[in-house]
mmCIF file of C-alpha atoms and ligand atoms in Angstrom:
data_model
loop_
_atom_site.group_PDB
_atom_site.id
_atom_site.type_symbol
_atom_site.label_atom_id
_atom_site.label_comp_id
_atom_site.label_asym_id
_atom_site.label_seq_id
_atom_site.Cartn_x
_atom_site.Cartn_y
_atom_site.Cartn_z
ATOM 1 C CA MET T 1 124.150 96.342 122.962
ATOM 2 C CA LYS T 2 121.628 93.332 125.845
ATOM 3 C CA ILE T 3 119.105 91.079 123.148
ATOM 4 C CA ASN T 4 116.330 89.382 124.059
ATOM 5 C CA ARG T 5 114.907 87.117 121.177
ATOM 6 C CA CYS T 6 111.897 86.729 120.343
ATOM 7 C CA ASN T 7 111.148 82.823 120.957
ATOM 8 C CA LYS T 8 109.665 82.345 116.924
ATOM 9 C CA SER T 9 109.205 84.626 114.284
ATOM 10 C CA ARG T 10 106.077 85.684 113.134
ATOM 11 C CA VAL T 11 107.816 87.045 109.115
ATOM 12 C CA ASN T 12 105.803 83.588 107.829
ATOM 13 C CA GLN T 13 102.489 84.238 109.719
ATOM 14 C CA VAL T 14 102.525 87.676 107.191
ATOM 15 C CA ASP T 15 101.350 87.624 103.880
ATOM 16 C CA PHE T 16 104.186 89.408 101.974
ATOM 17 C CA SER T 17 101.710 90.324 99.354
ATOM 18 C CA SER T 18 99.787 92.701 100.085
ATOM 19 C CA ILE T 19 100.567 94.815 103.307
ATOM 20 C CA PRO T 20 98.168 97.983 104.415
ATOM 21 C CA PHE T 21 100.602 101.110 105.520
ATOM 22 C CA GLY T 22 101.852 100.661 109.036
ATOM 23 C CA GLN T 23 99.797 97.831 110.857
ATOM 24 C CA VAL T 24 102.710 94.667 110.595
ATOM 25 C CA PHE T 25 105.557 95.226 112.341
ATOM 26 C CA SER T 26 109.045 93.078 112.916
ATOM 27 C CA ASP T 27 110.154 90.194 115.818
ATOM 28 C CA HIS T 28 111.989 93.286 117.694
ATOM 29 C CA MET T 29 112.522 97.338 119.294
ATOM 30 C CA LEU T 30 114.955 98.545 120.629
ATOM 31 C CA MET T 31 114.119 100.547 123.772
ATOM 32 C CA CYS T 32 115.917 103.462 125.549
ATOM 33 C CA THR T 33 115.789 105.016 129.035
ATOM 34 C CA TYR T 34 116.335 108.433 130.455
ATOM 35 C CA LYS T 35 117.134 108.930 133.395
ATOM 36 C CA ASP T 36 118.540 111.384 136.096
ATOM 37 C CA GLY T 37 119.972 112.894 133.555
ATOM 38 C CA ALA T 38 121.655 110.737 131.562
ATOM 39 C CA TRP T 39 120.452 107.792 128.362
ATOM 40 C CA GLY T 40 121.235 104.538 129.641
ATOM 41 C CA ASP T 41 122.156 101.433 127.538
ATOM 42 C CA PRO T 42 119.670 100.866 124.456
ATOM 43 C CA ILE T 43 118.543 97.096 124.164
ATOM 44 C CA ILE T 44 116.911 95.193 122.311
ATOM 45 C CA VAL T 45 113.412 92.853 123.625
ATOM 46 C CA PRO T 46 110.934 91.133 121.298
ATOM 47 C CA TYR T 47 108.087 94.052 119.873
ATOM 48 C CA GLY T 48 105.395 94.070 122.130
ATOM 49 C CA PRO T 49 102.880 96.198 123.613
ATOM 50 C CA LEU T 50 104.653 98.936 126.624
ATOM 51 C CA GLN T 51 103.375 99.232 130.300
ATOM 52 C CA LEU T 52 102.416 102.971 130.416
ATOM 53 C CA SER T 53 101.292 104.828 133.601
ATOM 54 C CA PRO T 54 97.788 106.786 132.908
ATOM 55 C CA ALA T 55 99.959 110.084 133.827
ATOM 56 C CA THR T 56 102.336 109.448 131.368
ATOM 57 C CA GLN T 57 103.543 112.815 130.235
ATOM 58 C CA GLY T 58 104.244 112.743 126.538
ATOM 59 C CA LEU T 59 100.674 111.489 126.563
ATOM 60 C CA HIS T 60 99.131 114.803 127.740
ATOM 61 C CA TYR T 61 101.269 117.142 126.920
ATOM 62 C CA GLY T 62 102.809 115.901 123.088
ATOM 63 C CA GLN T 63 106.322 115.809 124.188
ATOM 64 C CA SER T 64 106.638 113.193 121.745
ATOM 65 C CA VAL T 65 108.969 113.076 118.422
ATOM 66 C CA PHE T 66 109.777 111.015 115.935
ATOM 67 C CA GLU T 67 111.324 110.107 112.647
ATOM 68 C CA GLY T 68 110.728 108.033 109.185
ATOM 69 C CA MET T 69 112.894 106.235 107.746
ATOM 70 C CA LYS T 70 113.503 102.803 104.884
ATOM 71 C CA ALA T 71 116.257 100.522 104.718
ATOM 72 C CA PHE T 72 116.104 98.027 101.091
ATOM 73 C CA LYS T 73 117.397 95.098 99.762
ATOM 74 C CA ASP T 74 119.767 94.259 96.794
ATOM 75 C CA LYS T 75 119.923 91.615 94.624
ATOM 76 C CA ASN T 76 122.215 90.262 97.075
ATOM 77 C CA ASN T 77 120.770 89.805 99.770
ATOM 78 C CA ASN T 78 122.829 93.063 101.430
ATOM 79 C CA ILE T 79 120.053 95.656 103.562
ATOM 80 C CA LEU T 80 121.245 99.624 102.611
ATOM 81 C CA LEU T 81 120.329 101.734 104.884
ATOM 82 C CA PHE T 82 119.208 105.662 103.712
ATOM 83 C CA ARG T 83 120.672 108.624 105.023
ATOM 84 C CA GLU T 84 119.985 106.949 108.380
ATOM 85 C CA LYS T 85 122.198 109.747 109.351
ATOM 86 C CA GLU T 86 120.618 112.517 107.784
ATOM 87 C CA ASN T 87 117.521 111.009 110.116
ATOM 88 C CA LEU T 88 119.419 111.569 113.321
ATOM 89 C CA LEU T 89 120.246 114.983 112.797
ATOM 90 C CA ARG T 90 116.547 115.316 112.469
ATOM 91 C CA LEU T 91 115.154 113.951 114.958
ATOM 92 C CA ASN T 92 117.859 115.608 117.568
ATOM 93 C CA GLN T 93 116.646 119.207 115.736
ATOM 94 C CA SER T 94 113.267 118.488 116.815
ATOM 95 C CA ALA T 95 114.193 116.662 120.169
ATOM 96 C CA VAL T 96 115.770 120.202 121.280
ATOM 97 C CA ARG T 97 112.710 121.948 119.886
ATOM 98 C CA LEU T 98 110.802 119.976 122.181
ATOM 99 C CA ASP T 99 113.083 120.164 124.934
ATOM 100 C CA ILE T 100 113.618 116.260 124.139
ATOM 101 C CA PRO T 101 117.530 115.278 125.783
ATOM 102 C CA PRO T 102 118.775 114.384 121.869
ATOM 103 C CA ILE T 103 120.349 110.987 121.445
ATOM 104 C CA SER T 104 123.646 110.189 121.253
ATOM 105 C CA GLU T 105 125.003 108.844 117.325
ATOM 106 C CA GLU T 106 126.668 105.792 119.060
ATOM 107 C CA ILE T 107 122.953 104.800 120.140
ATOM 108 C CA PHE T 108 120.907 105.205 117.482
ATOM 109 C CA LEU T 109 123.292 104.368 115.100
ATOM 110 C CA SER T 110 124.632 101.243 116.415
ATOM 111 C CA GLY T 111 120.663 100.237 117.617
ATOM 112 C CA LEU T 112 119.712 100.830 114.148
ATOM 113 C CA LYS T 113 121.740 98.355 112.354
ATOM 114 C CA THR T 114 122.058 95.670 115.269
ATOM 115 C CA LEU T 115 117.986 95.844 115.358
ATOM 116 C CA VAL T 116 117.444 96.248 111.323
ATOM 117 C CA SER T 117 120.142 92.939 110.560
ATOM 118 C CA LEU T 118 118.356 90.938 113.564
ATOM 119 C CA ASP T 119 115.238 91.458 111.398
ATOM 120 C CA HIS T 120 116.604 91.167 108.079
ATOM 121 C CA ASN T 121 114.431 88.753 106.971
ATOM 122 C CA TRP T 122 111.716 91.754 107.591
ATOM 123 C CA CYS T 123 112.574 93.127 104.229
ATOM 124 C CA LYS T 124 111.743 91.625 101.764
ATOM 125 C CA PHE T 125 113.806 92.004 97.919
ATOM 126 C CA GLY T 126 111.468 93.867 95.517
ATOM 127 C CA ASP T 127 110.672 96.956 93.712
ATOM 128 C CA SER T 128 107.794 97.849 96.367
ATOM 129 C CA PHE T 129 109.267 96.569 99.210
ATOM 130 C CA SER T 130 111.245 97.888 102.131
ATOM 131 C CA LEU T 131 111.472 98.404 105.614
ATOM 132 C CA TYR T 132 109.393 101.350 106.944
ATOM 133 C CA ILE T 133 111.590 102.378 110.119
ATOM 134 C CA ARG T 134 109.736 104.665 113.004
ATOM 135 C CA PRO T 135 112.714 106.284 115.837
ATOM 136 C CA PHE T 136 110.590 107.469 118.294
ATOM 137 C CA ILE T 137 111.131 109.438 122.002
ATOM 138 C CA PHE T 138 108.064 110.064 124.350
ATOM 139 C CA ALA T 139 108.313 111.462 127.668
ATOM 140 C CA SER T 140 107.869 109.010 129.824
ATOM 141 C CA SER T 141 107.781 110.263 133.343
ATOM 142 C CA ASN T 142 105.333 109.398 135.328
ATOM 143 C CA CYS T 143 103.862 113.245 135.946
ATOM 144 C CA ILE T 144 100.973 115.312 134.945
ATOM 145 C CA LYS T 145 102.755 118.586 135.227
ATOM 146 C CA ALA T 146 102.319 121.306 132.575
ATOM 147 C CA SER T 147 106.231 121.228 131.796
ATOM 148 C CA SER T 148 109.388 119.216 130.049
ATOM 149 C CA ALA T 149 109.634 115.161 131.521
ATOM 150 C CA LYS T 150 111.793 114.258 133.786
ATOM 151 C CA GLU T 151 112.181 110.576 132.082
ATOM 152 C CA TYR T 152 112.094 110.272 128.232
ATOM 153 C CA MET T 153 111.626 106.666 126.036
ATOM 154 C CA PHE T 154 113.746 106.311 122.908
ATOM 155 C CA MET T 155 112.358 103.803 120.855
ATOM 156 C CA ILE T 156 112.860 101.990 117.266
ATOM 157 C CA ILE T 157 109.780 99.600 115.611
ATOM 158 C CA THR T 158 110.328 98.422 111.984
ATOM 159 C CA SER T 159 107.590 97.732 109.939
ATOM 160 C CA PRO T 160 107.960 96.201 106.177
ATOM 161 C CA THR T 161 106.081 98.478 104.077
ATOM 162 C CA MET T 162 104.831 98.028 100.185
ATOM 163 C CA SER T 163 103.177 101.905 98.439
ATOM 164 C CA TYR T 164 101.391 104.181 100.735
ATOM 165 C CA TYR T 165 99.413 105.442 97.979
ATOM 166 C CA THR T 166 98.059 102.816 95.462
ATOM 167 C CA LYS T 167 97.589 105.609 93.199
ATOM 168 C CA PRO T 168 98.075 109.449 91.836
ATOM 169 C CA ILE T 169 96.206 111.465 94.495
ATOM 170 C CA ASP T 170 93.803 114.449 94.771
ATOM 171 C CA LEU T 171 94.947 117.331 96.648
ATOM 172 C CA LEU T 172 92.145 120.597 98.058
ATOM 173 C CA PHE T 173 94.314 123.788 99.053
ATOM 174 C CA GLU T 174 93.590 124.669 102.291
ATOM 175 C CA GLU T 175 92.227 127.599 103.321
ATOM 176 C CA ASN T 176 90.949 127.715 106.774
ATOM 177 C CA PHE T 177 92.545 125.612 108.851
ATOM 178 C CA SER T 178 97.533 125.592 109.311
ATOM 179 C CA ARG T 179 99.915 122.636 109.659
ATOM 180 C CA ALA T 180 102.427 124.966 111.096
ATOM 181 C CA VAL T 181 103.184 128.946 112.034
ATOM 182 C CA LYS T 182 105.878 130.789 112.208
ATOM 183 C CA GLY T 183 108.216 129.656 115.058
ATOM 184 C CA GLY T 184 106.320 126.447 115.447
ATOM 185 C CA VAL T 185 107.378 123.501 115.525
ATOM 186 C CA GLY T 186 106.016 123.117 111.650
ATOM 187 C CA PHE T 187 110.156 122.508 111.001
ATOM 188 C CA ALA T 188 110.232 119.731 113.399
ATOM 189 C CA LYS T 189 108.429 115.680 113.211
ATOM 190 C CA ALA T 190 106.084 116.764 115.886
ATOM 191 C CA ALA T 191 104.174 113.940 116.701
ATOM 192 C CA GLY T 192 101.184 116.899 117.422
ATOM 193 C CA ASN T 193 101.797 118.092 113.971
ATOM 194 C CA TYR T 194 100.260 115.536 112.362
ATOM 195 C CA GLY T 195 97.737 115.008 114.792
ATOM 196 C CA ALA T 196 96.488 118.252 114.628
ATOM 197 C CA SER T 197 96.201 117.471 111.169
ATOM 198 C CA PHE T 198 94.394 114.668 110.989
ATOM 199 C CA TYR T 199 90.851 116.929 111.815
ATOM 200 C CA PRO T 200 91.650 118.868 108.839
ATOM 201 C CA THR T 201 91.720 116.103 106.528
ATOM 202 C CA LYS T 202 89.674 113.672 107.662
ATOM 203 C CA LEU T 203 87.363 117.489 105.808
ATOM 204 C CA ALA T 204 88.692 117.228 102.431
ATOM 205 C CA GLN T 205 89.092 112.993 102.744
ATOM 206 C CA ASP T 206 85.071 113.741 103.133
ATOM 207 C CA LYS T 207 84.865 115.706 99.758
ATOM 208 C CA GLY T 208 86.506 113.049 98.007
ATOM 209 C CA TYR T 209 90.386 114.595 98.433
ATOM 210 C CA THR T 210 93.621 112.360 98.879
ATOM 211 C CA GLN T 211 95.081 115.237 101.024
ATOM 212 C CA VAL T 212 95.399 119.024 101.955
ATOM 213 C CA ILE T 213 97.712 121.382 100.068
ATOM 214 C CA TRP T 214 99.136 123.914 103.075
ATOM 215 C CA THR T 215 99.476 127.167 102.545
ATOM 216 C CA ASP T 216 100.825 130.141 104.695
ATOM 217 C CA ALA T 217 98.905 129.885 108.435
ATOM 218 C CA LYS T 218 98.477 134.116 108.233
ATOM 219 C CA GLU T 219 97.422 134.751 104.932
ATOM 220 C CA HIS T 220 96.960 131.695 103.856
ATOM 221 C CA LYS T 221 99.268 132.271 100.193
ATOM 222 C CA TYR T 222 101.871 131.066 100.348
ATOM 223 C CA ILE T 223 102.184 127.327 99.629
ATOM 224 C CA GLU T 224 104.415 124.716 102.050
ATOM 225 C CA GLU T 225 103.704 121.328 102.273
ATOM 226 C CA SER T 226 100.718 119.094 101.626
ATOM 227 C CA GLY T 227 99.717 116.170 103.906
ATOM 228 C CA THR T 228 103.050 114.520 105.415
ATOM 229 C CA MET T 229 104.957 115.393 101.965
ATOM 230 C CA ASN T 230 106.923 117.798 101.043
ATOM 231 C CA ILE T 231 105.394 119.617 97.486
ATOM 232 C CA TRP T 232 106.765 120.233 93.863
ATOM 233 C CA PHE T 233 105.825 122.210 91.202
ATOM 234 C CA ARG T 234 106.955 121.375 87.435
ATOM 235 C CA VAL T 235 106.625 124.844 85.248
ATOM 236 C CA GLU T 236 107.771 123.889 81.818
ATOM 237 C CA ASP T 237 111.202 122.327 82.068
ATOM 238 C CA LYS T 238 112.056 124.414 85.645
ATOM 239 C CA LEU T 239 110.986 122.449 89.652
ATOM 240 C CA ILE T 240 109.467 124.445 91.781
ATOM 241 C CA THR T 241 109.384 123.887 95.575
ATOM 242 C CA PRO T 242 108.644 125.817 99.134
ATOM 243 C CA LYS T 243 111.719 126.928 100.468
ATOM 244 C CA ILE T 244 112.673 125.260 104.023
ATOM 245 C CA SER T 245 111.697 127.165 106.737
ATOM 246 C CA ASP T 246 110.559 126.831 109.632
ATOM 247 C CA SER T 247 106.885 126.004 109.126
ATOM 248 C CA ILE T 248 107.939 123.566 106.487
ATOM 249 C CA LEU T 249 110.105 120.395 107.312
ATOM 250 C CA GLY T 250 112.749 119.317 105.808
ATOM 251 C CA GLY T 251 112.586 116.202 103.966
ATOM 252 C CA ILE T 252 115.148 114.149 103.527
ATOM 253 C CA THR T 253 113.638 112.566 100.428
ATOM 254 C CA ARG T 254 113.129 116.161 99.270
ATOM 255 C CA ASP T 255 116.601 116.820 99.643
ATOM 256 C CA SER T 256 117.901 113.806 97.500
ATOM 257 C CA ILE T 257 114.906 114.702 94.894
ATOM 258 C CA LEU T 258 117.289 118.160 94.148
ATOM 259 C CA HIS T 259 120.246 117.178 94.160
ATOM 260 C CA LEU T 260 119.077 114.355 91.651
ATOM 261 C CA ALA T 261 117.166 116.963 90.027
ATOM 262 C CA LYS T 262 119.662 118.792 89.832
ATOM 263 C CA ARG T 263 122.279 116.500 88.121
ATOM 264 C CA GLU T 264 119.653 115.348 85.553
ATOM 265 C CA GLY T 265 120.631 119.624 83.794
ATOM 266 C CA ILE T 266 116.886 120.470 85.426
ATOM 267 C CA LYS T 267 116.669 123.851 86.625
ATOM 268 C CA VAL T 268 115.521 123.900 90.177
ATOM 269 C CA GLU T 269 113.907 127.589 92.081
ATOM 270 C CA GLU T 270 113.605 126.374 95.982
ATOM 271 C CA ARG T 271 111.610 129.906 96.992
ATOM 272 C CA LEU T 272 108.604 131.197 98.421
ATOM 273 C CA ILE T 273 105.040 129.992 95.607
ATOM 274 C CA SER T 274 102.386 132.079 96.071
ATOM 275 C CA VAL T 275 98.674 129.980 94.931
ATOM 276 C CA SER T 276 98.161 132.371 92.578
ATOM 277 C CA GLU T 277 101.124 132.065 90.584
ATOM 278 C CA ILE T 278 101.050 128.464 90.411
ATOM 279 C CA LEU T 279 96.533 129.283 89.413
ATOM 280 C CA ASP T 280 98.421 131.520 86.766
ATOM 281 C CA PHE T 281 100.741 128.398 85.429
ATOM 282 C CA ALA T 282 98.243 126.529 85.219
ATOM 283 C CA LYS T 283 95.577 129.003 83.707
ATOM 284 C CA ASN T 284 98.209 129.247 80.971
ATOM 285 C CA ASP T 285 99.060 125.661 80.496
ATOM 286 C CA LYS T 286 102.904 125.562 82.003
ATOM 287 C CA LEU T 287 101.710 123.727 84.569
ATOM 288 C CA ILE T 288 102.681 120.346 83.510
ATOM 289 C CA GLU T 289 103.337 118.480 86.428
ATOM 290 C CA VAL T 290 102.410 118.604 90.621
ATOM 291 C CA PHE T 291 104.263 115.597 92.906
ATOM 292 C CA GLY T 292 105.164 115.512 96.505
ATOM 293 C CA THR T 293 107.907 113.738 98.126
ATOM 294 C CA GLY T 294 108.221 111.794 101.699
ATOM 295 C CA THR T 295 109.622 109.054 102.950
ATOM 296 C CA ALA T 296 106.818 107.169 103.331
ATOM 297 C CA VAL T 297 105.578 107.941 99.252
ATOM 298 C CA SER T 298 108.853 108.780 98.184
ATOM 299 C CA VAL T 299 107.608 110.083 94.593
ATOM 300 C CA ILE T 300 103.838 110.508 94.463
ATOM 301 C CA SER T 301 102.345 112.102 91.270
ATOM 302 C CA VAL T 302 99.052 114.913 91.945
ATOM 303 C CA ARG T 303 96.382 114.107 89.695
ATOM 304 C CA SER T 304 94.360 117.021 90.313
ATOM 305 C CA ILE T 305 94.282 119.685 92.681
ATOM 306 C CA THR T 306 91.535 121.641 93.670
ATOM 307 C CA PHE T 307 91.276 126.006 95.134
ATOM 308 C CA ARG T 308 88.133 126.393 95.864
ATOM 309 C CA ASP T 309 85.414 125.409 92.173
ATOM 310 C CA PHE T 310 88.487 125.148 90.082
ATOM 311 C CA LYS T 311 89.906 121.667 90.095
ATOM 312 C CA ILE T 312 93.275 121.427 87.671
ATOM 313 C CA SER T 313 93.099 117.850 86.283
ATOM 314 C CA LEU T 314 97.567 117.268 85.804
ATOM 315 C CA GLU T 315 97.702 114.745 82.833
ATOM 316 C CA SER T 316 100.142 111.847 83.406
ATOM 317 C CA LYS T 317 102.717 112.753 80.907
ATOM 318 C CA ASN T 318 105.026 109.972 79.728
ATOM 319 C CA ASP T 319 108.468 112.258 80.033
ATOM 320 C CA SER T 320 107.378 112.973 83.837
ATOM 321 C CA TYR T 321 110.088 113.820 85.894
ATOM 322 C CA ALA T 322 108.277 112.507 88.976
ATOM 323 C CA MET T 323 108.614 108.656 87.537
ATOM 324 C CA MET T 324 112.534 109.762 86.440
ATOM 325 C CA LEU T 325 113.454 111.223 89.528
ATOM 326 C CA LYS T 326 111.466 108.513 91.438
ATOM 327 C CA LYS T 327 113.381 105.624 89.358
ATOM 328 C CA LYS T 328 117.097 107.308 89.907
ATOM 329 C CA LEU T 329 116.409 107.966 93.804
ATOM 330 C CA GLN T 330 115.551 103.998 94.318
ATOM 331 C CA ASP T 331 118.192 102.917 91.545
ATOM 332 C CA ILE T 332 120.149 104.316 94.486
ATOM 333 C CA GLN T 333 118.220 102.965 97.628
ATOM 334 C CA TYR T 334 118.316 99.332 96.197
ATOM 335 C CA GLY T 335 121.449 99.311 94.838
ATOM 336 C CA ARG T 336 120.914 99.478 91.206
ATOM 337 C CA LYS T 337 123.050 102.066 90.324
ATOM 338 C CA LYS T 338 125.974 103.267 91.890
ATOM 339 C CA ASP T 339 125.787 105.373 94.794
ATOM 340 C CA LEU T 340 127.844 108.618 93.944
ATOM 341 C CA PHE T 341 126.005 110.770 96.773
ATOM 342 C CA ASN T 342 127.516 107.994 99.559
ATOM 343 C CA TRP T 343 123.928 107.703 100.412
ATOM 344 C CA THR T 344 123.634 104.564 101.397
ATOM 345 C CA THR T 345 124.863 102.122 104.321
ATOM 346 C CA LEU T 346 125.631 98.862 103.581
ATOM 347 C CA LEU T 347 124.614 96.118 106.493
ATOM 348 C CA SER T 348 126.181 93.175 104.355
ATOM 349 C CA SER T 349 124.701 89.968 102.917
ATOM 350 C CA PHE T 350 122.022 87.750 105.199
ATOM 351 C CA ASP T 351 122.511 84.694 103.215
HETATM 352 C C1 COI D 1 107.258 109.864 106.629
HETATM 353 O O1 COI D 1 106.971 110.073 105.419
HETATM 354 O O2 COI D 1 108.149 109.777 106.805
HETATM 355 C C2 COI D 1 106.550 110.360 108.053
HETATM 356 O O3 COI D 1 106.571 110.923 108.273
HETATM 357 C C3 COI D 1 104.810 110.194 107.266
HETATM 358 C C4 COI D 1 104.645 109.575 108.196
HETATM 359 C C5 COI D 1 103.674 110.135 109.467
HETATM 360 C C6 COI D 1 103.431 107.994 107.828
#
């Protein structure tokens, strides 16, 4: 793969004791263009601005998809990628829905490994550190016809991260706006899903909440996701999470937590969950915990959920399922425990 290295790394200029999510980027980025019906050869270049035509189709019509994934460093200075083939699969599922040409396994996986190995110094060792990896594809044709583009750009950028949320979060049931509709693009990581969520989220944040709980678009009766996360309810000793559908993103962290919970002998139900049954569980003191899962957040405990004027406060628990499952997940991600599920890919030591 062609690599144009930067002259001098910026890594020593970064204060790794405090990194806001998504604002610091590693030295290099991967680029690959689709033209004349085929993806070309990927190239790695120094991280920097793109020169784009104002008519870049993806800017006008949102024909753009992305992924979120992470790499971790173990105590021997190896880098561990986590379930990267799942991200490739989901990126291509999203791409197909947006009529974007899928990317090959070769370009994605070898590009990812070369890029992360090159910028290995940006992935720090330590419990709260990881390297967030953002692969994305956007329509790059110089054309404002409202149709699928003929040219695309696939890129990967990486960003050192600490925590997404620094404390437990407060959620509000959303009853007016919708994240996704049946037959729509909710299952895909389409850029527009996120853009459309910002206004309702801002309204909730203005009232003091961290995020909204998305409910179904037709009746606002059934729970789908929360913010950019999948959502989980612990009812007595059982976990319940919404079943994946075309309006719910199939989170890779969600799937990992499902496997880990089942291995711990926890009963897990993936099913339709109505808002009213969660309120009833809370009224009957059966709702023990609520948490969210996602690549960026990992596993995050929820401090309260509010439906209209009814606020349910959730005490932090010593025997929290969220914290126990997060630890099990991170033990695998950081290479501290045997990877029984074969989820990690080791990039050799960078001593
Ligand atoms: C992720 O968890 O990877 C996400 O998609 C969240 C991101 C939008 C910050």
